[in-house]
Amino acid sequence: MTIIESNAEINLPVAQVYQFLADMNNHQQLMPENIYNWSSTADTASFTIQNMAKLAIHISEKVENERLVAVPTEKPPFDLSLAWSVKENGSGTTATLTISADLNMMMKMLAAGPLQKLADHQTTKLKEVLG
């Protein structure tokens, strides 16, 4: 399993950051420019990644003010999960995005870089949007 992580420090209470992340409609604001055909509800999102794939995800696990996990609703080319965790850090909240992907060696060489860029982009945008 390939694990990719990125985090951001946000000067807001955990509950406020969690509420934003718990609504998939808000995640469009965190996506890079190569994401299009976005469609979402509070618990689901579907979108197309330019030159790659169409992906539909739904929130499969929620732990109030702690953790959210989103997984594909249809079988993707490889098993994947996107997990957000939020923790109090004294001056606000640390939000961490963890992408877990079951990649073979070839897929890891192709996908690890773009997945890390996606994770970093989302945490940077989260800080901008909520900052």
Tab-separated table of N, CA and C in Angstrom:
chain	number	residue	atom	x	y	z
A	1	MET	N	0.851	-1.183	0.000
A	1	MET	CA	0.000	0.000	0.000
A	1	MET	C	0.895	1.245	0.000
A	2	THR	N	0.624	2.159	-0.895
A	2	THR	CA	1.350	3.424	-0.949
A	2	THR	C	0.581	4.450	-0.120
A	3	ILE	N	1.266	5.095	0.803
A	3	ILE	CA	0.648	6.092	1.675
A	3	ILE	C	1.248	7.458	1.341
A	4	ILE	N	0.386	8.410	1.029
A	4	ILE	CA	0.802	9.766	0.696
A	4	ILE	C	0.108	10.707	1.667
A	5	GLU	N	0.885	11.580	2.311
A	5	GLU	CA	0.308	12.481	3.308
A	5	GLU	C	0.702	13.922	3.053
A	6	SER	N	-0.204	14.800	3.450
A	6	SER	CA	0.071	16.232	3.440
A	6	SER	C	-0.768	16.858	4.533
A	7	ASN	N	-0.231	17.880	5.219
A	7	ASN	CA	-1.046	18.524	6.243
A	7	ASN	C	-0.935	20.036	6.189
A	8	ALA	N	-1.870	20.666	6.874
A	8	ALA	CA	-1.941	22.123	6.937
A	8	ALA	C	-2.333	22.541	8.342
A	9	GLU	N	-1.763	23.654	8.759
A	9	GLU	CA	-2.129	24.259	10.035
A	9	GLU	C	-3.156	25.349	9.745
A	10	ILE	N	-4.310	25.273	10.400
A	10	ILE	CA	-5.394	26.227	10.158
A	10	ILE	C	-5.797	26.851	11.489
A	11	ASN	N	-5.870	28.170	11.514
A	11	ASN	CA	-6.169	28.889	12.763
A	11	ASN	C	-7.673	28.972	13.020
A	12	LEU	N	-8.304	27.827	13.044
A	12	LEU	CA	-9.732	27.720	13.337
A	12	LEU	C	-9.940	26.523	14.253
A	13	PRO	N	-11.050	26.487	14.995
A	13	PRO	CA	-11.337	25.320	15.836
A	13	PRO	C	-11.555	24.053	14.999
A	14	VAL	N	-11.235	22.917	15.588
A	14	VAL	CA	-11.404	21.612	14.928
A	14	VAL	C	-12.810	21.459	14.350
A	15	ALA	N	-13.832	21.810	15.132
A	15	ALA	CA	-15.222	21.609	14.684
A	15	ALA	C	-15.505	22.364	13.387
A	16	GLN	N	-14.960	23.557	13.248
A	16	GLN	CA	-15.206	24.358	12.048
A	16	GLN	C	-14.529	23.739	10.820
A	17	VAL	N	-13.291	23.267	10.977
A	17	VAL	CA	-12.567	22.624	9.876
A	17	VAL	C	-13.271	21.321	9.504
A	18	TYR	N	-13.671	20.547	10.512
A	18	TYR	CA	-14.358	19.280	10.268
A	18	TYR	C	-15.660	19.502	9.501
A	19	GLN	N	-16.446	20.492	9.912
A	19	GLN	CA	-17.734	20.757	9.246
A	19	GLN	C	-17.530	21.087	7.768
A	20	PHE	N	-16.491	21.846	7.455
A	20	PHE	CA	-16.179	22.174	6.063
A	20	PHE	C	-15.841	20.902	5.290
A	21	LEU	N	-14.968	20.072	5.843
A	21	LEU	CA	-14.527	18.847	5.161
A	21	LEU	C	-15.632	17.791	5.077
A	22	ALA	N	-16.564	17.791	6.026
A	22	ALA	CA	-17.625	16.782	6.072
A	22	ALA	C	-18.636	16.953	4.941
A	23	ASP	N	-18.628	18.102	4.270
A	23	ASP	CA	-19.550	18.361	3.154
A	23	ASP	C	-18.767	18.265	1.847
A	24	MET	N	-19.018	17.214	1.075
A	24	MET	CA	-18.277	17.010	-0.180
A	24	MET	C	-18.469	18.170	-1.164
A	25	ASN	N	-19.567	18.928	-1.030
A	25	ASN	CA	-19.760	20.085	-1.907
A	25	ASN	C	-18.605	21.087	-1.760
A	26	ASN	N	-18.009	21.157	-0.581
A	26	ASN	CA	-16.906	22.089	-0.343
A	26	ASN	C	-15.588	21.654	-0.979
A	27	HIS	N	-15.467	20.378	-1.295
A	27	HIS	CA	-14.193	19.857	-1.796
A	27	HIS	C	-13.841	20.360	-3.192
A	28	GLN	N	-14.838	20.836	-3.943
A	28	GLN	CA	-14.536	21.385	-5.264
A	28	GLN	C	-13.557	22.555	-5.141
A	29	GLN	N	-13.674	23.326	-4.067
A	29	GLN	CA	-12.782	24.469	-3.842
A	29	GLN	C	-11.337	24.042	-3.591
A	30	LEU	N	-11.131	22.769	-3.264
A	30	LEU	CA	-9.792	22.264	-2.938
A	30	LEU	C	-9.110	21.591	-4.125
A	31	MET	N	-9.832	21.435	-5.225
A	31	MET	CA	-9.310	20.677	-6.353
A	31	MET	C	-8.422	21.525	-7.274
A	32	PRO	N	-7.426	20.868	-7.890
A	32	PRO	CA	-6.580	21.580	-8.854
A	32	PRO	C	-7.321	21.834	-10.173
A	33	GLU	N	-6.705	22.606	-11.058
A	33	GLU	CA	-7.339	23.003	-12.312
A	33	GLU	C	-7.612	21.836	-13.266
A	34	ASN	N	-6.874	20.731	-13.114
A	34	ASN	CA	-7.072	19.607	-14.047
A	34	ASN	C	-8.251	18.715	-13.654
A	35	ILE	N	-9.069	19.176	-12.707
A	35	ILE	CA	-10.291	18.470	-12.313
A	35	ILE	C	-11.475	19.203	-12.935
A	36	TYR	N	-12.319	18.471	-13.652
A	36	TYR	CA	-13.494	19.094	-14.253
A	36	TYR	C	-14.674	18.126	-14.212
A	37	ASN	N	-15.825	18.555	-14.729
A	37	ASN	CA	-17.077	17.778	-14.653
A	37	ASN	C	-17.428	17.453	-13.205
A	38	TRP	N	-17.220	18.408	-12.303
A	38	TRP	CA	-17.479	18.190	-10.871
A	38	TRP	C	-18.977	18.120	-10.614
A	39	SER	N	-19.378	17.150	-9.828
A	39	SER	CA	-20.759	17.018	-9.384
A	39	SER	C	-20.703	16.472	-7.962
A	40	SER	N	-21.497	17.067	-7.045
A	40	SER	CA	-21.406	16.587	-5.661
A	40	SER	C	-22.696	16.770	-4.892
A	41	THR	N	-22.779	15.997	-3.803
A	41	THR	CA	-23.809	16.156	-2.782
A	41	THR	C	-23.034	16.288	-1.464
A	42	ALA	N	-23.728	16.276	-0.347
A	42	ALA	CA	-23.030	16.370	0.936
A	42	ALA	C	-22.097	15.180	1.172
A	43	ASP	N	-22.470	13.985	0.663
A	43	ASP	CA	-21.681	12.771	0.935
A	43	ASP	C	-20.985	12.156	-0.274
A	44	THR	N	-21.223	12.676	-1.482
A	44	THR	CA	-20.623	12.083	-2.677
A	44	THR	C	-20.035	13.161	-3.584
A	45	ALA	N	-19.107	12.731	-4.427
A	45	ALA	CA	-18.562	13.623	-5.454
A	45	ALA	C	-18.128	12.781	-6.640
A	46	SER	N	-18.316	13.319	-7.835
A	46	SER	CA	-17.767	12.672	-9.021
A	46	SER	C	-17.116	13.761	-9.861
A	47	PHE	N	-16.027	13.383	-10.521
A	47	PHE	CA	-15.255	14.347	-11.291
A	47	PHE	C	-14.360	13.606	-12.262
A	48	THR	N	-13.814	14.358	-13.201
A	48	THR	CA	-12.883	13.807	-14.169
A	48	THR	C	-11.522	14.444	-13.936
A	49	ILE	N	-10.494	13.612	-13.934
A	49	ILE	CA	-9.124	14.095	-13.832
A	49	ILE	C	-8.586	14.133	-15.255
A	50	GLN	N	-8.212	15.323	-15.698
A	50	GLN	CA	-7.769	15.524	-17.072
A	50	GLN	C	-6.698	14.508	-17.469
A	51	ASN	N	-6.889	13.903	-18.639
A	51	ASN	CA	-5.962	12.914	-19.209
A	51	ASN	C	-5.772	11.670	-18.346
A	52	MET	N	-6.677	11.442	-17.375
A	52	MET	CA	-6.511	10.255	-16.538
A	52	MET	C	-7.796	9.450	-16.429
A	53	ALA	N	-8.661	9.827	-15.507
A	53	ALA	CA	-9.817	8.978	-15.240
A	53	ALA	C	-10.972	9.776	-14.675
A	54	LYS	N	-12.143	9.147	-14.740
A	54	LYS	CA	-13.324	9.685	-14.066
A	54	LYS	C	-13.405	8.962	-12.727
A	55	LEU	N	-13.708	9.702	-11.685
A	55	LEU	CA	-13.734	9.107	-10.358
A	55	LEU	C	-14.993	9.541	-9.629
A	56	ALA	N	-15.623	8.607	-8.947
A	56	ALA	CA	-16.787	8.905	-8.100
A	56	ALA	C	-16.449	8.384	-6.713
A	57	ILE	N	-16.590	9.253	-5.709
A	57	ILE	CA	-16.258	8.858	-4.341
A	57	ILE	C	-17.417	9.181	-3.400
A	58	HIS	N	-17.449	8.491	-2.284
A	58	HIS	CA	-18.443	8.797	-1.254
A	58	HIS	C	-17.782	8.676	0.120
A	59	ILE	N	-18.343	9.376	1.082
A	59	ILE	CA	-17.818	9.309	2.445
A	59	ILE	C	-18.281	7.990	3.056
A	60	SER	N	-17.312	7.160	3.423
A	60	SER	CA	-17.631	5.833	3.958
A	60	SER	C	-17.522	5.783	5.479
A	61	GLU	N	-16.839	6.770	6.057
A	61	GLU	CA	-16.650	6.760	7.514
A	61	GLU	C	-16.566	8.202	8.005
A	62	LYS	N	-17.267	8.484	9.087
A	62	LYS	CA	-17.209	9.804	9.726
A	62	LYS	C	-17.048	9.611	11.223
A	63	VAL	N	-16.059	10.274	11.799
A	63	VAL	CA	-15.907	10.338	13.250
A	63	VAL	C	-15.897	11.824	13.579
A	64	GLU	N	-16.980	12.294	14.177
A	64	GLU	CA	-17.196	13.717	14.449
A	64	GLU	C	-15.946	14.409	14.988
A	65	ASN	N	-15.544	15.481	14.305
A	65	ASN	CA	-14.401	16.321	14.703
A	65	ASN	C	-13.075	15.571	14.799
A	66	GLU	N	-12.971	14.429	14.081
A	66	GLU	CA	-11.719	13.666	14.092
A	66	GLU	C	-11.291	13.201	12.714
A	67	ARG	N	-12.215	12.515	12.000
A	67	ARG	CA	-11.780	11.807	10.798
A	67	ARG	C	-12.915	11.618	9.799
A	68	LEU	N	-12.550	11.694	8.513
A	68	LEU	CA	-13.470	11.399	7.405
A	68	LEU	C	-12.731	10.519	6.413
A	69	VAL	N	-13.404	9.520	5.880
A	69	VAL	CA	-12.780	8.671	4.874
A	69	VAL	C	-13.700	8.615	3.656
A	70	ALA	N	-13.117	8.873	2.481
A	70	ALA	CA	-13.864	8.772	1.225
A	70	ALA	C	-13.235	7.667	0.382
A	71	VAL	N	-14.095	6.855	-0.217
A	71	VAL	CA	-13.642	5.762	-1.079
A	71	VAL	C	-14.426	5.797	-2.389
A	72	PRO	N	-13.877	5.200	-3.453
A	72	PRO	CA	-14.598	5.177	-4.730
A	72	PRO	C	-15.912	4.411	-4.624
A	73	THR	N	-16.917	4.885	-5.368
A	73	THR	CA	-18.198	4.184	-5.403
A	73	THR	C	-18.208	3.122	-6.489
A	74	GLU	N	-17.356	3.287	-7.487
A	74	GLU	CA	-17.223	2.281	-8.543
A	74	GLU	C	-15.802	1.749	-8.469
A	75	LYS	N	-15.581	0.559	-9.026
A	75	LYS	CA	-14.251	-0.053	-8.951
A	75	LYS	C	-13.237	0.781	-9.735
A	76	PRO	N	-12.256	1.371	-9.038
A	76	PRO	CA	-11.230	2.157	-9.718
A	76	PRO	C	-10.140	1.239	-10.287
A	77	PRO	N	-9.179	1.795	-11.031
A	77	PRO	CA	-8.081	0.973	-11.544
A	77	PRO	C	-7.236	0.364	-10.422
A	78	PHE	N	-7.261	0.987	-9.231
A	78	PHE	CA	-6.572	0.450	-8.064
A	78	PHE	C	-7.328	0.899	-6.818
A	79	ASP	N	-7.215	0.103	-5.733
A	79	ASP	CA	-7.900	0.455	-4.490
A	79	ASP	C	-7.333	1.756	-3.947
A	80	LEU	N	-8.229	2.607	-3.463
A	80	LEU	CA	-7.854	3.950	-3.077
A	80	LEU	C	-8.745	4.431	-1.949
A	81	SER	N	-8.173	5.174	-1.015
A	81	SER	CA	-8.998	5.872	-0.025
A	81	SER	C	-8.363	7.225	0.258
A	82	LEU	N	-9.229	8.193	0.553
A	82	LEU	CA	-8.805	9.549	0.901
A	82	LEU	C	-9.308	9.794	2.314
A	83	ALA	N	-8.401	9.997	3.243
A	83	ALA	CA	-8.797	10.191	4.642
A	83	ALA	C	-8.316	11.554	5.128
A	84	TRP	N	-9.246	12.320	5.673
A	84	TRP	CA	-8.911	13.591	6.320
A	84	TRP	C	-8.977	13.379	7.817
A	85	SER	N	-7.967	13.811	8.544
A	85	SER	CA	-8.047	13.805	10.003
A	85	SER	C	-7.774	15.221	10.487
A	86	VAL	N	-8.454	15.601	11.556
A	86	VAL	CA	-8.281	16.931	12.144
A	86	VAL	C	-7.956	16.770	13.626
A	87	LYS	N	-6.979	17.567	14.092
A	87	LYS	CA	-6.558	17.502	15.490
A	87	LYS	C	-6.294	18.910	15.997
A	88	GLU	N	-6.663	19.126	17.248
A	88	GLU	CA	-6.360	20.385	17.938
A	88	GLU	C	-4.842	20.501	18.064
A	89	ASN	N	-4.287	21.694	17.773
A	89	ASN	CA	-2.832	21.839	17.885
A	89	ASN	C	-2.414	23.004	18.783
A	90	GLY	N	-3.308	23.491	19.627
A	90	GLY	CA	-2.974	24.586	20.525
A	90	GLY	C	-3.411	25.935	19.976
A	91	SER	N	-2.994	26.233	18.732
A	91	SER	CA	-3.364	27.520	18.129
A	91	SER	C	-4.458	27.368	17.079
A	92	GLY	N	-4.955	26.174	16.903
A	92	GLY	CA	-5.979	25.923	15.893
A	92	GLY	C	-6.078	24.442	15.600
A	93	THR	N	-6.021	24.108	14.313
A	93	THR	CA	-6.242	22.732	13.872
A	93	THR	C	-5.164	22.291	12.894
A	94	THR	N	-4.706	21.066	13.051
A	94	THR	CA	-3.866	20.445	12.037
A	94	THR	C	-4.778	19.516	11.245
A	95	ALA	N	-4.883	19.772	9.935
A	95	ALA	CA	-5.683	18.922	9.050
A	95	ALA	C	-4.711	18.107	8.207
A	96	THR	N	-4.896	16.801	8.187
A	96	THR	CA	-4.012	15.907	7.439
A	96	THR	C	-4.831	15.121	6.425
A	97	LEU	N	-4.377	15.145	5.174
A	97	LEU	CA	-4.977	14.326	4.122
A	97	LEU	C	-4.042	13.150	3.882
A	98	THR	N	-4.582	11.941	4.004
A	98	THR	CA	-3.815	10.725	3.742
A	98	THR	C	-4.472	9.996	2.581
A	99	ILE	N	-3.707	9.808	1.519
A	99	ILE	CA	-4.190	9.036	0.370
A	99	ILE	C	-3.520	7.672	0.448
A	100	SER	N	-4.333	6.627	0.513
A	100	SER	CA	-3.824	5.252	0.515
A	100	SER	C	-4.204	4.628	-0.811
A	101	ALA	N	-3.201	4.140	-1.535
A	101	ALA	CA	-3.456	3.565	-2.854
A	101	ALA	C	-2.704	2.243	-2.984
A	102	ASP	N	-3.394	1.235	-3.472
A	102	ASP	CA	-2.797	-0.073	-3.680
A	102	ASP	C	-2.188	-0.093	-5.082
A	103	LEU	N	-0.924	0.321	-5.170
A	103	LEU	CA	-0.266	0.472	-6.468
A	103	LEU	C	0.818	-0.584	-6.650
A	104	ASN	N	0.851	-1.193	-7.835
A	104	ASN	CA	1.988	-2.067	-8.139
A	104	ASN	C	3.179	-1.162	-8.474
A	105	MET	N	4.347	-1.735	-8.670
A	105	MET	CA	5.550	-0.929	-8.866
A	105	MET	C	5.425	0.015	-10.060
A	106	MET	N	4.866	-0.452	-11.158
A	106	MET	CA	4.716	0.375	-12.355
A	106	MET	C	3.751	1.536	-12.093
A	107	MET	N	2.603	1.230	-11.487
A	107	MET	CA	1.621	2.269	-11.182
A	107	MET	C	2.185	3.270	-10.166
A	108	LYS	N	2.977	2.771	-9.219
A	108	LYS	CA	3.564	3.654	-8.218
A	108	LYS	C	4.472	4.679	-8.891
A	109	MET	N	5.265	4.237	-9.873
A	109	MET	CA	6.156	5.157	-10.581
A	109	MET	C	5.352	6.228	-11.326
A	110	LEU	N	4.210	5.830	-11.869
A	110	LEU	CA	3.390	6.770	-12.636
A	110	LEU	C	2.507	7.651	-11.757
A	111	ALA	N	1.957	7.090	-10.696
A	111	ALA	CA	0.913	7.786	-9.951
A	111	ALA	C	1.360	8.453	-8.653
A	112	ALA	N	2.454	8.023	-8.054
A	112	ALA	CA	2.845	8.555	-6.743
A	112	ALA	C	3.081	10.063	-6.793
A	113	GLY	N	3.770	10.554	-7.805
A	113	GLY	CA	4.031	11.993	-7.934
A	113	GLY	C	2.750	12.802	-8.057
A	114	PRO	N	1.870	12.461	-9.030
A	114	PRO	CA	0.604	13.192	-9.140
A	114	PRO	C	-0.274	13.103	-7.893
A	115	LEU	N	-0.283	11.961	-7.204
A	115	LEU	CA	-1.075	11.833	-5.973
A	115	LEU	C	-0.506	12.733	-4.872
A	116	GLN	N	0.828	12.818	-4.773
A	116	GLN	CA	1.436	13.710	-3.779
A	116	GLN	C	1.106	15.165	-4.109
A	117	LYS	N	1.153	15.523	-5.398
A	117	LYS	CA	0.800	16.887	-5.806
A	117	LYS	C	-0.649	17.196	-5.455
A	118	LEU	N	-1.540	16.222	-5.667
A	118	LEU	CA	-2.951	16.395	-5.334
A	118	LEU	C	-3.117	16.633	-3.828
A	119	ALA	N	-2.466	15.803	-3.021
A	119	ALA	CA	-2.571	15.945	-1.564
A	119	ALA	C	-2.046	17.313	-1.118
A	120	ASP	N	-0.891	17.706	-1.625
A	120	ASP	CA	-0.306	18.996	-1.252
A	120	ASP	C	-1.201	20.149	-1.709
A	121	HIS	N	-1.753	20.029	-2.912
A	121	HIS	CA	-2.632	21.081	-3.430
A	121	HIS	C	-3.871	21.230	-2.548
A	122	GLN	N	-4.466	20.102	-2.160
A	122	GLN	CA	-5.686	20.157	-1.357
A	122	GLN	C	-5.440	20.769	0.019
A	123	THR	N	-4.343	20.418	0.668
A	123	THR	CA	-4.083	20.991	1.997
A	123	THR	C	-3.738	22.474	1.887
A	124	THR	N	-3.012	22.860	0.836
A	124	THR	CA	-2.692	24.281	0.619
A	124	THR	C	-3.973	25.074	0.380
A	125	LYS	N	-4.865	24.539	-0.464
A	125	LYS	CA	-6.134	25.218	-0.757
A	125	LYS	C	-7.022	25.282	0.491
A	126	LEU	N	-7.015	24.224	1.295
A	126	LEU	CA	-7.803	24.230	2.531
A	126	LEU	C	-7.354	25.385	3.421
A	127	LYS	N	-6.060	25.562	3.531
A	127	LYS	CA	-5.522	26.650	4.353
A	127	LYS	C	-5.923	28.012	3.756
A	128	GLU	N	-5.885	28.133	2.424
A	128	GLU	CA	-6.278	29.384	1.761
A	128	GLU	C	-7.764	29.674	1.979
A	129	VAL	N	-8.607	28.667	1.765
A	129	VAL	CA	-10.059	28.842	1.847
A	129	VAL	C	-10.492	29.155	3.284
A	130	LEU	N	-9.939	28.421	4.247
A	130	LEU	CA	-10.340	28.592	5.645
A	130	LEU	C	-9.432	29.539	6.424
A	131	GLY	N	-8.208	29.747	5.903
A	131	GLY	CA	-7.167	30.495	6.587
A	131	GLY	C	-7.559	31.819	7.090
